[in-house]
Amino acid sequence: VTGSMGMIAEQLMRTDIIRIAEGIYDRKPLPDPHIGVLAIGDAYSDRAPLQATQFEADIRLADQVRELWLEGNGGGNGGESYSLAHLFAATKTVADAYEKRGRKGFLITIGDEPIHDRVEGDQLARIMGATFSEAMTKRQCADLAARTYEVFHIVLANEGYARHGLRHVLETWNEILPERVVVLSDIAKLSETVVSILQVINGERKEDVAASWGSGSDLVVYDAIKDLAGARRGGGAIRLA
């Protein structure tokens, strides 16, 4: 929800997130889906670089999403603090699916910028309530999340920073999430792409999933998901695109 996204941030948080939720509830690419939303900014400059809703099993989620603050700031420092999402998932959430059945959740971040190399110690204390002061690298944060979540990142290739700096954006993400970074050329197909990620990781063929969206969406979705790696089983580190 930083300034580089411009009006797209408003569209994303007020419209697209709800469309994504509706698509997940309608298609049910996984059983009994519960959805939570995070708003991510820049820990170096923003007053509210991390905001979160509760997890909801129905469209009541929309009421909470409308309460998220679109701060529209960011530091102009070549990155955003997406690692806060990884840390939040790793340390502030508990899911029956994992605790009782060993089934990992899904964490999908969406944005246009590089990911900062680390979260500073004072940021950890201020934002996460951490009682230690050592910085954590982006890899450490992603690996923590990967213990209980399938972690992915969607790069909005034609929006904001990525429109002119896509190569650098991808370099920073591929370092920590190889084969789990999704490059989306058309933000209008964001909902279809998110639902498709869930379907593919749960065993459906990429070609079939993409084709199910019909002409006009199928090529965009397939181009986004064609290089996705499958689910990583077990309790070790996994990474999501």
PDB file of C-alpha atoms in Angstrom:
ATOM      1  CA  VAL A   1       0.000   0.000   0.000  1.00  0.00           C
ATOM      2  CA  THR A   2       2.875   2.372  -0.802  1.00  0.00           C
ATOM      3  CA  GLY A   3       3.052   5.315  -3.170  1.00  0.00           C
ATOM      4  CA  SER A   4       4.740   3.490  -6.054  1.00  0.00           C
ATOM      5  CA  MET A   5       1.523   1.572  -6.676  1.00  0.00           C
ATOM      6  CA  GLY A   6      -0.466   4.778  -7.148  1.00  0.00           C
ATOM      7  CA  MET A   7      -4.173   4.241  -7.749  1.00  0.00           C
ATOM      8  CA  ILE A   8      -3.514   0.531  -8.263  1.00  0.00           C
ATOM      9  CA  ALA A   9      -3.159   0.187  -4.477  1.00  0.00           C
ATOM     10  CA  GLU A  10      -6.712   1.453  -4.054  1.00  0.00           C
ATOM     11  CA  GLN A  11      -8.004  -0.893  -6.739  1.00  0.00           C
ATOM     12  CA  LEU A  12      -6.093  -3.803  -5.221  1.00  0.00           C
ATOM     13  CA  MET A  13      -7.311  -3.328  -1.664  1.00  0.00           C
ATOM     14  CA  ARG A  14     -10.861  -2.159  -2.397  1.00  0.00           C
ATOM     15  CA  THR A  15     -11.762  -4.363  -5.376  1.00  0.00           C
ATOM     16  CA  ASP A  16      -9.234  -7.007  -6.396  1.00  0.00           C
ATOM     17  CA  ILE A  17      -8.714  -8.559  -2.944  1.00  0.00           C
ATOM     18  CA  ILE A  18     -12.470  -9.118  -2.647  1.00  0.00           C
ATOM     19  CA  ARG A  19     -12.578 -10.658  -6.137  1.00  0.00           C
ATOM     20  CA  ILE A  20      -9.750 -12.987  -5.108  1.00  0.00           C
ATOM     21  CA  ALA A  21     -11.648 -14.016  -1.979  1.00  0.00           C
ATOM     22  CA  GLU A  22     -14.845 -14.592  -3.953  1.00  0.00           C
ATOM     23  CA  GLY A  23     -12.925 -16.707  -6.478  1.00  0.00           C
ATOM     24  CA  ILE A  24     -11.437 -18.862  -3.717  1.00  0.00           C
ATOM     25  CA  TYR A  25     -14.781 -19.271  -1.958  1.00  0.00           C
ATOM     26  CA  ASP A  26     -16.522 -20.140  -5.260  1.00  0.00           C
ATOM     27  CA  ARG A  27     -13.945 -22.520  -6.786  1.00  0.00           C
ATOM     28  CA  LYS A  28     -12.713 -23.979  -3.498  1.00  0.00           C
ATOM     29  CA  PRO A  29      -9.259 -24.980  -4.784  1.00  0.00           C
ATOM     30  CA  LEU A  30      -8.668 -26.254  -1.236  1.00  0.00           C
ATOM     31  CA  PRO A  31     -11.218 -27.441   1.333  1.00  0.00           C
ATOM     32  CA  ASP A  32     -12.802 -25.014   3.813  1.00  0.00           C
ATOM     33  CA  PRO A  33     -10.730 -21.953   2.885  1.00  0.00           C
ATOM     34  CA  HIS A  34     -10.164 -19.238   5.493  1.00  0.00           C
ATOM     35  CA  ILE A  35      -8.627 -16.016   4.196  1.00  0.00           C
ATOM     36  CA  GLY A  36      -6.741 -13.188   5.869  1.00  0.00           C
ATOM     37  CA  VAL A  37      -5.326 -10.040   4.270  1.00  0.00           C
ATOM     38  CA  LEU A  38      -2.148  -8.104   5.055  1.00  0.00           C
ATOM     39  CA  ALA A  39      -1.358  -4.548   3.979  1.00  0.00           C
ATOM     40  CA  ILE A  40       2.403  -4.103   3.529  1.00  0.00           C
ATOM     41  CA  GLY A  41       4.448  -0.909   3.365  1.00  0.00           C
ATOM     42  CA  ASP A  42       8.016   0.165   4.051  1.00  0.00           C
ATOM     43  CA  ALA A  43       9.373  -0.351   7.571  1.00  0.00           C
ATOM     44  CA  TYR A  44      12.058   2.286   6.989  1.00  0.00           C
ATOM     45  CA  SER A  45       9.608   5.112   6.408  1.00  0.00           C
ATOM     46  CA  ASP A  46       5.964   4.237   7.040  1.00  0.00           C
ATOM     47  CA  ARG A  47       3.847   4.767  10.126  1.00  0.00           C
ATOM     48  CA  ALA A  48       1.896   1.547   9.483  1.00  0.00           C
ATOM     49  CA  PRO A  49       4.052  -0.823   7.422  1.00  0.00           C
ATOM     50  CA  LEU A  50       2.094  -3.895   8.566  1.00  0.00           C
ATOM     51  CA  GLN A  51      -1.686  -4.216   8.977  1.00  0.00           C
ATOM     52  CA  ALA A  52      -3.720  -7.415   9.215  1.00  0.00           C
ATOM     53  CA  THR A  53      -7.295  -8.651   9.184  1.00  0.00           C
ATOM     54  CA  GLN A  54      -8.581 -11.716  10.943  1.00  0.00           C
ATOM     55  CA  PHE A  55      -9.041 -14.944   8.979  1.00  0.00           C
ATOM     56  CA  GLU A  56     -12.594 -15.300   7.649  1.00  0.00           C
ATOM     57  CA  ALA A  57     -14.486 -18.137   5.984  1.00  0.00           C
ATOM     58  CA  ASP A  58     -16.880 -15.909   4.035  1.00  0.00           C
ATOM     59  CA  ILE A  59     -17.192 -12.512   2.436  1.00  0.00           C
ATOM     60  CA  ARG A  60     -17.338 -10.778   5.831  1.00  0.00           C
ATOM     61  CA  LEU A  61     -13.652 -10.342   5.095  1.00  0.00           C
ATOM     62  CA  ALA A  62     -14.638  -7.378   2.902  1.00  0.00           C
ATOM     63  CA  ASP A  63     -15.643  -5.311   5.938  1.00  0.00           C
ATOM     64  CA  GLN A  64     -12.193  -5.724   7.475  1.00  0.00           C
ATOM     65  CA  VAL A  65     -10.370  -5.011   4.210  1.00  0.00           C
ATOM     66  CA  ARG A  66     -12.200  -1.695   3.919  1.00  0.00           C
ATOM     67  CA  GLU A  67     -10.707  -0.685   7.276  1.00  0.00           C
ATOM     68  CA  LEU A  68      -7.096  -1.090   6.111  1.00  0.00           C
ATOM     69  CA  TRP A  69      -5.204   2.180   5.696  1.00  0.00           C
ATOM     70  CA  LEU A  70      -3.769   2.931   2.268  1.00  0.00           C
ATOM     71  CA  GLU A  71      -0.867   4.970   3.597  1.00  0.00           C
ATOM     72  CA  GLY A  72       0.592   5.681   0.155  1.00  0.00           C
ATOM     73  CA  ASN A  73       4.083   6.427   1.434  1.00  0.00           C
ATOM     74  CA  GLY A  74       7.225   4.321   1.003  1.00  0.00           C
ATOM     75  CA  GLY A  75      10.761   5.506   1.239  1.00  0.00           C
ATOM     76  CA  GLY A  76      11.916   5.800  -2.372  1.00  0.00           C
ATOM     77  CA  ASN A  77      14.717   3.465  -1.271  1.00  0.00           C
ATOM     78  CA  GLY A  78      14.456   0.712  -3.853  1.00  0.00           C
ATOM     79  CA  GLY A  79      12.315  -1.756  -1.959  1.00  0.00           C
ATOM     80  CA  GLU A  80       9.431  -2.558   0.373  1.00  0.00           C
ATOM     81  CA  SER A  81       9.171  -4.621   3.556  1.00  0.00           C
ATOM     82  CA  TYR A  82       7.451  -7.729   2.223  1.00  0.00           C
ATOM     83  CA  SER A  83       9.424  -9.735   4.785  1.00  0.00           C
ATOM     84  CA  LEU A  84       6.996  -8.440   7.408  1.00  0.00           C
ATOM     85  CA  ALA A  85       4.337 -10.637   5.796  1.00  0.00           C
ATOM     86  CA  HIS A  86       6.626 -13.644   6.100  1.00  0.00           C
ATOM     87  CA  LEU A  87       7.349 -12.893   9.757  1.00  0.00           C
ATOM     88  CA  PHE A  88       3.689 -12.281  10.556  1.00  0.00           C
ATOM     89  CA  ALA A  89       2.690 -15.615   9.040  1.00  0.00           C
ATOM     90  CA  ALA A  90       5.491 -17.427  10.838  1.00  0.00           C
ATOM     91  CA  THR A  91       5.040 -15.915  14.296  1.00  0.00           C
ATOM     92  CA  LYS A  92       1.527 -14.459  14.608  1.00  0.00           C
ATOM     93  CA  THR A  93      -0.764 -17.073  13.054  1.00  0.00           C
ATOM     94  CA  VAL A  94      -1.978 -20.494  14.143  1.00  0.00           C
ATOM     95  CA  ALA A  95      -3.921 -22.794  11.812  1.00  0.00           C
ATOM     96  CA  ASP A  96      -5.751 -26.026  12.603  1.00  0.00           C
ATOM     97  CA  ALA A  97      -4.905 -27.302   9.129  1.00  0.00           C
ATOM     98  CA  TYR A  98      -1.223 -27.374  10.053  1.00  0.00           C
ATOM     99  CA  GLU A  99      -1.435 -27.981  13.801  1.00  0.00           C
ATOM    100  CA  LYS A 100      -3.841 -30.937  13.499  1.00  0.00           C
ATOM    101  CA  ARG A 101      -3.301 -32.245   9.970  1.00  0.00           C
ATOM    102  CA  GLY A 102       0.160 -31.069   8.930  1.00  0.00           C
ATOM    103  CA  ARG A 103      -1.271 -29.264   5.911  1.00  0.00           C
ATOM    104  CA  LYS A 104       0.510 -26.017   5.088  1.00  0.00           C
ATOM    105  CA  GLY A 105      -1.347 -22.811   4.367  1.00  0.00           C
ATOM    106  CA  PHE A 106      -0.679 -20.459   1.477  1.00  0.00           C
ATOM    107  CA  LEU A 107       1.003 -17.073   1.751  1.00  0.00           C
ATOM    108  CA  ILE A 108       0.886 -15.004  -1.433  1.00  0.00           C
ATOM    109  CA  THR A 109       2.368 -11.520  -1.458  1.00  0.00           C
ATOM    110  CA  ILE A 110       1.622  -9.141  -4.322  1.00  0.00           C
ATOM    111  CA  GLY A 111       3.534  -6.047  -5.373  1.00  0.00           C
ATOM    112  CA  ASP A 112       5.625  -4.064  -7.816  1.00  0.00           C
ATOM    113  CA  GLU A 113       8.906  -3.480  -5.940  1.00  0.00           C
ATOM    114  CA  PRO A 114      12.061  -5.329  -4.870  1.00  0.00           C
ATOM    115  CA  ILE A 115      12.053  -6.861  -1.403  1.00  0.00           C
ATOM    116  CA  HIS A 116      14.364  -5.226   1.148  1.00  0.00           C
ATOM    117  CA  ASP A 117      17.374  -7.361   2.023  1.00  0.00           C
ATOM    118  CA  ARG A 118      16.505  -7.447   5.711  1.00  0.00           C
ATOM    119  CA  VAL A 119      14.335  -6.251   8.579  1.00  0.00           C
ATOM    120  CA  GLU A 120      16.321  -4.165  11.065  1.00  0.00           C
ATOM    121  CA  GLY A 121      16.356  -4.944  14.767  1.00  0.00           C
ATOM    122  CA  ASP A 122      14.541  -1.762  15.769  1.00  0.00           C
ATOM    123  CA  GLN A 123      11.872  -2.503  13.163  1.00  0.00           C
ATOM    124  CA  LEU A 124      11.374  -5.972  14.604  1.00  0.00           C
ATOM    125  CA  ALA A 125      10.842  -4.465  18.038  1.00  0.00           C
ATOM    126  CA  ARG A 126       8.545  -1.650  16.892  1.00  0.00           C
ATOM    127  CA  ILE A 127       6.402  -3.546  14.396  1.00  0.00           C
ATOM    128  CA  MET A 128       6.529  -7.189  15.463  1.00  0.00           C
ATOM    129  CA  GLY A 129       6.953  -6.715  19.224  1.00  0.00           C
ATOM    130  CA  ALA A 130      10.147  -8.745  19.155  1.00  0.00           C
ATOM    131  CA  THR A 131      12.199  -8.826  22.339  1.00  0.00           C
ATOM    132  CA  PHE A 132      15.509  -9.171  20.502  1.00  0.00           C
ATOM    133  CA  SER A 133      17.303  -6.527  18.479  1.00  0.00           C
ATOM    134  CA  GLU A 134      19.187  -8.467  15.805  1.00  0.00           C
ATOM    135  CA  ALA A 135      18.284  -7.861  12.174  1.00  0.00           C
ATOM    136  CA  MET A 136      16.822 -10.711  10.124  1.00  0.00           C
ATOM    137  CA  THR A 137      17.608 -11.267   6.459  1.00  0.00           C
ATOM    138  CA  LYS A 138      14.896 -11.677   3.847  1.00  0.00           C
ATOM    139  CA  ARG A 139      15.916 -15.318   3.434  1.00  0.00           C
ATOM    140  CA  GLN A 140      15.581 -15.990   7.163  1.00  0.00           C
ATOM    141  CA  CYS A 141      12.099 -14.459   7.156  1.00  0.00           C
ATOM    142  CA  ALA A 142      10.955 -16.416   4.089  1.00  0.00           C
ATOM    143  CA  ASP A 143      12.367 -19.667   5.469  1.00  0.00           C
ATOM    144  CA  LEU A 144      10.521 -19.160   8.750  1.00  0.00           C
ATOM    145  CA  ALA A 145       7.232 -18.681   6.913  1.00  0.00           C
ATOM    146  CA  ALA A 146       7.962 -21.697   4.734  1.00  0.00           C
ATOM    147  CA  ARG A 147       7.836 -24.027   7.720  1.00  0.00           C
ATOM    148  CA  THR A 148       4.043 -23.709   7.859  1.00  0.00           C
ATOM    149  CA  TYR A 149       3.108 -21.999   4.577  1.00  0.00           C
ATOM    150  CA  GLU A 150       3.589 -22.496   0.862  1.00  0.00           C
ATOM    151  CA  VAL A 151       5.044 -19.057   0.089  1.00  0.00           C
ATOM    152  CA  PHE A 152       4.598 -17.253  -3.267  1.00  0.00           C
ATOM    153  CA  HIS A 153       5.076 -13.766  -4.636  1.00  0.00           C
ATOM    154  CA  ILE A 154       3.240 -12.175  -7.565  1.00  0.00           C
ATOM    155  CA  VAL A 155       5.118  -9.392  -9.359  1.00  0.00           C
ATOM    156  CA  LEU A 156       2.815  -6.908 -11.087  1.00  0.00           C
ATOM    157  CA  ALA A 157       5.080  -6.560 -14.087  1.00  0.00           C
ATOM    158  CA  ASN A 158       3.426  -3.541 -15.686  1.00  0.00           C
ATOM    159  CA  GLU A 159       2.739  -1.478 -12.568  1.00  0.00           C
ATOM    160  CA  GLY A 160       4.791   1.034 -10.589  1.00  0.00           C
ATOM    161  CA  TYR A 161       8.461   0.219 -10.031  1.00  0.00           C
ATOM    162  CA  ALA A 162       8.371  -3.054 -11.979  1.00  0.00           C
ATOM    163  CA  ARG A 163       7.274  -1.339 -15.163  1.00  0.00           C
ATOM    164  CA  HIS A 164      10.796   0.058 -15.627  1.00  0.00           C
ATOM    165  CA  GLY A 165      12.813  -2.128 -13.244  1.00  0.00           C
ATOM    166  CA  LEU A 166      11.408  -5.634 -13.646  1.00  0.00           C
ATOM    167  CA  ARG A 167      14.789  -7.342 -13.934  1.00  0.00           C
ATOM    168  CA  HIS A 168      15.973  -5.970 -10.590  1.00  0.00           C
ATOM    169  CA  VAL A 169      12.658  -6.805  -8.913  1.00  0.00           C
ATOM    170  CA  LEU A 170      12.926 -10.412 -10.072  1.00  0.00           C
ATOM    171  CA  GLU A 171      16.565 -10.694  -8.993  1.00  0.00           C
ATOM    172  CA  THR A 172      15.708  -9.770  -5.403  1.00  0.00           C
ATOM    173  CA  TRP A 173      12.815 -12.246  -5.247  1.00  0.00           C
ATOM    174  CA  ASN A 174      14.367 -15.186  -7.076  1.00  0.00           C
ATOM    175  CA  GLU A 175      17.169 -15.212  -4.508  1.00  0.00           C
ATOM    176  CA  ILE A 176      14.730 -16.432  -1.854  1.00  0.00           C
ATOM    177  CA  LEU A 177      11.761 -17.909  -3.748  1.00  0.00           C
ATOM    178  CA  PRO A 178      13.110 -19.789  -6.771  1.00  0.00           C
ATOM    179  CA  GLU A 179      10.313 -21.169  -8.959  1.00  0.00           C
ATOM    180  CA  ARG A 180       7.733 -19.525  -6.705  1.00  0.00           C
ATOM    181  CA  VAL A 181       7.796 -16.045  -8.246  1.00  0.00           C
ATOM    182  CA  VAL A 182       4.840 -15.356 -10.555  1.00  0.00           C
ATOM    183  CA  VAL A 183       5.166 -12.584 -13.131  1.00  0.00           C
ATOM    184  CA  LEU A 184       1.720 -11.213 -13.992  1.00  0.00           C
ATOM    185  CA  SER A 185       1.446  -9.000 -17.058  1.00  0.00           C
ATOM    186  CA  ASP A 186      -2.188  -7.927 -16.577  1.00  0.00           C
ATOM    187  CA  ILE A 187      -3.463  -6.940 -13.142  1.00  0.00           C
ATOM    188  CA  ALA A 188      -7.020  -7.473 -14.389  1.00  0.00           C
ATOM    189  CA  LYS A 189      -6.274 -11.223 -14.193  1.00  0.00           C
ATOM    190  CA  LEU A 190      -4.996 -11.144 -10.612  1.00  0.00           C
ATOM    191  CA  SER A 191      -7.928 -13.023  -9.109  1.00  0.00           C
ATOM    192  CA  GLU A 192      -7.703 -15.786 -11.702  1.00  0.00           C
ATOM    193  CA  THR A 193      -3.955 -16.059 -11.157  1.00  0.00           C
ATOM    194  CA  VAL A 194      -4.181 -16.396  -7.372  1.00  0.00           C
ATOM    195  CA  VAL A 195      -6.875 -19.074  -7.595  1.00  0.00           C
ATOM    196  CA  SER A 196      -4.846 -20.857 -10.277  1.00  0.00           C
ATOM    197  CA  ILE A 197      -1.770 -20.968  -8.024  1.00  0.00           C
ATOM    198  CA  LEU A 198      -3.830 -22.751  -5.378  1.00  0.00           C
ATOM    199  CA  GLN A 199      -5.248 -25.191  -7.908  1.00  0.00           C
ATOM    200  CA  VAL A 200      -1.850 -26.036  -9.398  1.00  0.00           C
ATOM    201  CA  ILE A 201      -0.136 -26.539  -6.047  1.00  0.00           C
ATOM    202  CA  ASN A 202      -2.983 -28.847  -5.089  1.00  0.00           C
ATOM    203  CA  GLY A 203      -2.268 -31.093  -8.064  1.00  0.00           C
ATOM    204  CA  GLU A 204      -4.201 -29.800 -11.079  1.00  0.00           C
ATOM    205  CA  ARG A 205      -2.476 -29.477 -14.466  1.00  0.00           C
ATOM    206  CA  LYS A 206      -1.362 -25.957 -15.360  1.00  0.00           C
ATOM    207  CA  GLU A 207      -2.779 -26.235 -18.870  1.00  0.00           C
ATOM    208  CA  ASP A 208      -6.191 -27.328 -17.603  1.00  0.00           C
ATOM    209  CA  VAL A 209      -6.336 -24.654 -14.933  1.00  0.00           C
ATOM    210  CA  ALA A 210      -5.446 -21.866 -17.351  1.00  0.00           C
ATOM    211  CA  ALA A 211      -7.895 -23.092 -19.988  1.00  0.00           C
ATOM    212  CA  SER A 212     -10.718 -23.164 -17.434  1.00  0.00           C
ATOM    213  CA  TRP A 213     -10.783 -19.361 -17.365  1.00  0.00           C
ATOM    214  CA  GLY A 214     -11.748 -19.119 -21.035  1.00  0.00           C
ATOM    215  CA  SER A 215     -10.436 -17.117 -23.956  1.00  0.00           C
ATOM    216  CA  GLY A 216      -9.011 -13.747 -22.989  1.00  0.00           C
ATOM    217  CA  SER A 217      -7.741 -14.946 -19.629  1.00  0.00           C
ATOM    218  CA  ASP A 218      -6.204 -18.340 -20.366  1.00  0.00           C
ATOM    219  CA  LEU A 219      -3.022 -17.106 -22.072  1.00  0.00           C
ATOM    220  CA  VAL A 220      -2.274 -14.471 -19.416  1.00  0.00           C
ATOM    221  CA  VAL A 221      -2.842 -16.939 -16.582  1.00  0.00           C
ATOM    222  CA  TYR A 222      -0.804 -19.707 -18.203  1.00  0.00           C
ATOM    223  CA  ASP A 223       2.098 -17.353 -18.877  1.00  0.00           C
ATOM    224  CA  ALA A 224       2.049 -16.383 -15.182  1.00  0.00           C
ATOM    225  CA  ILE A 225       1.923 -19.905 -13.720  1.00  0.00           C
ATOM    226  CA  LYS A 226       3.828 -21.954 -16.302  1.00  0.00           C
ATOM    227  CA  ASP A 227       7.105 -22.033 -14.324  1.00  0.00           C
ATOM    228  CA  LEU A 228       5.614 -22.756 -10.892  1.00  0.00           C
ATOM    229  CA  ALA A 229       7.264 -25.508  -8.902  1.00  0.00           C
ATOM    230  CA  GLY A 230       5.076 -27.974  -7.042  1.00  0.00           C
ATOM    231  CA  ALA A 231       4.393 -28.183  -3.334  1.00  0.00           C
ATOM    232  CA  ARG A 232       7.302 -28.860  -0.991  1.00  0.00           C
ATOM    233  CA  ARG A 233       6.316 -31.477   1.530  1.00  0.00           C
ATOM    234  CA  GLY A 234       7.531 -31.836   5.061  1.00  0.00           C
ATOM    235  CA  GLY A 235       8.496 -29.344   7.716  1.00  0.00           C
ATOM    236  CA  GLY A 236      11.535 -27.797   6.099  1.00  0.00           C
ATOM    237  CA  ALA A 237      11.805 -24.478   4.327  1.00  0.00           C
ATOM    238  CA  ILE A 238       9.564 -23.919   1.326  1.00  0.00           C
ATOM    239  CA  ARG A 239       9.082 -20.807  -0.707  1.00  0.00           C
ATOM    240  CA  LEU A 240       6.120 -19.367  -2.467  1.00  0.00           C
ATOM    241  CA  ALA A 241       5.990 -17.330  -5.582  1.00  0.00           C
TER     242      ALA A 241
END
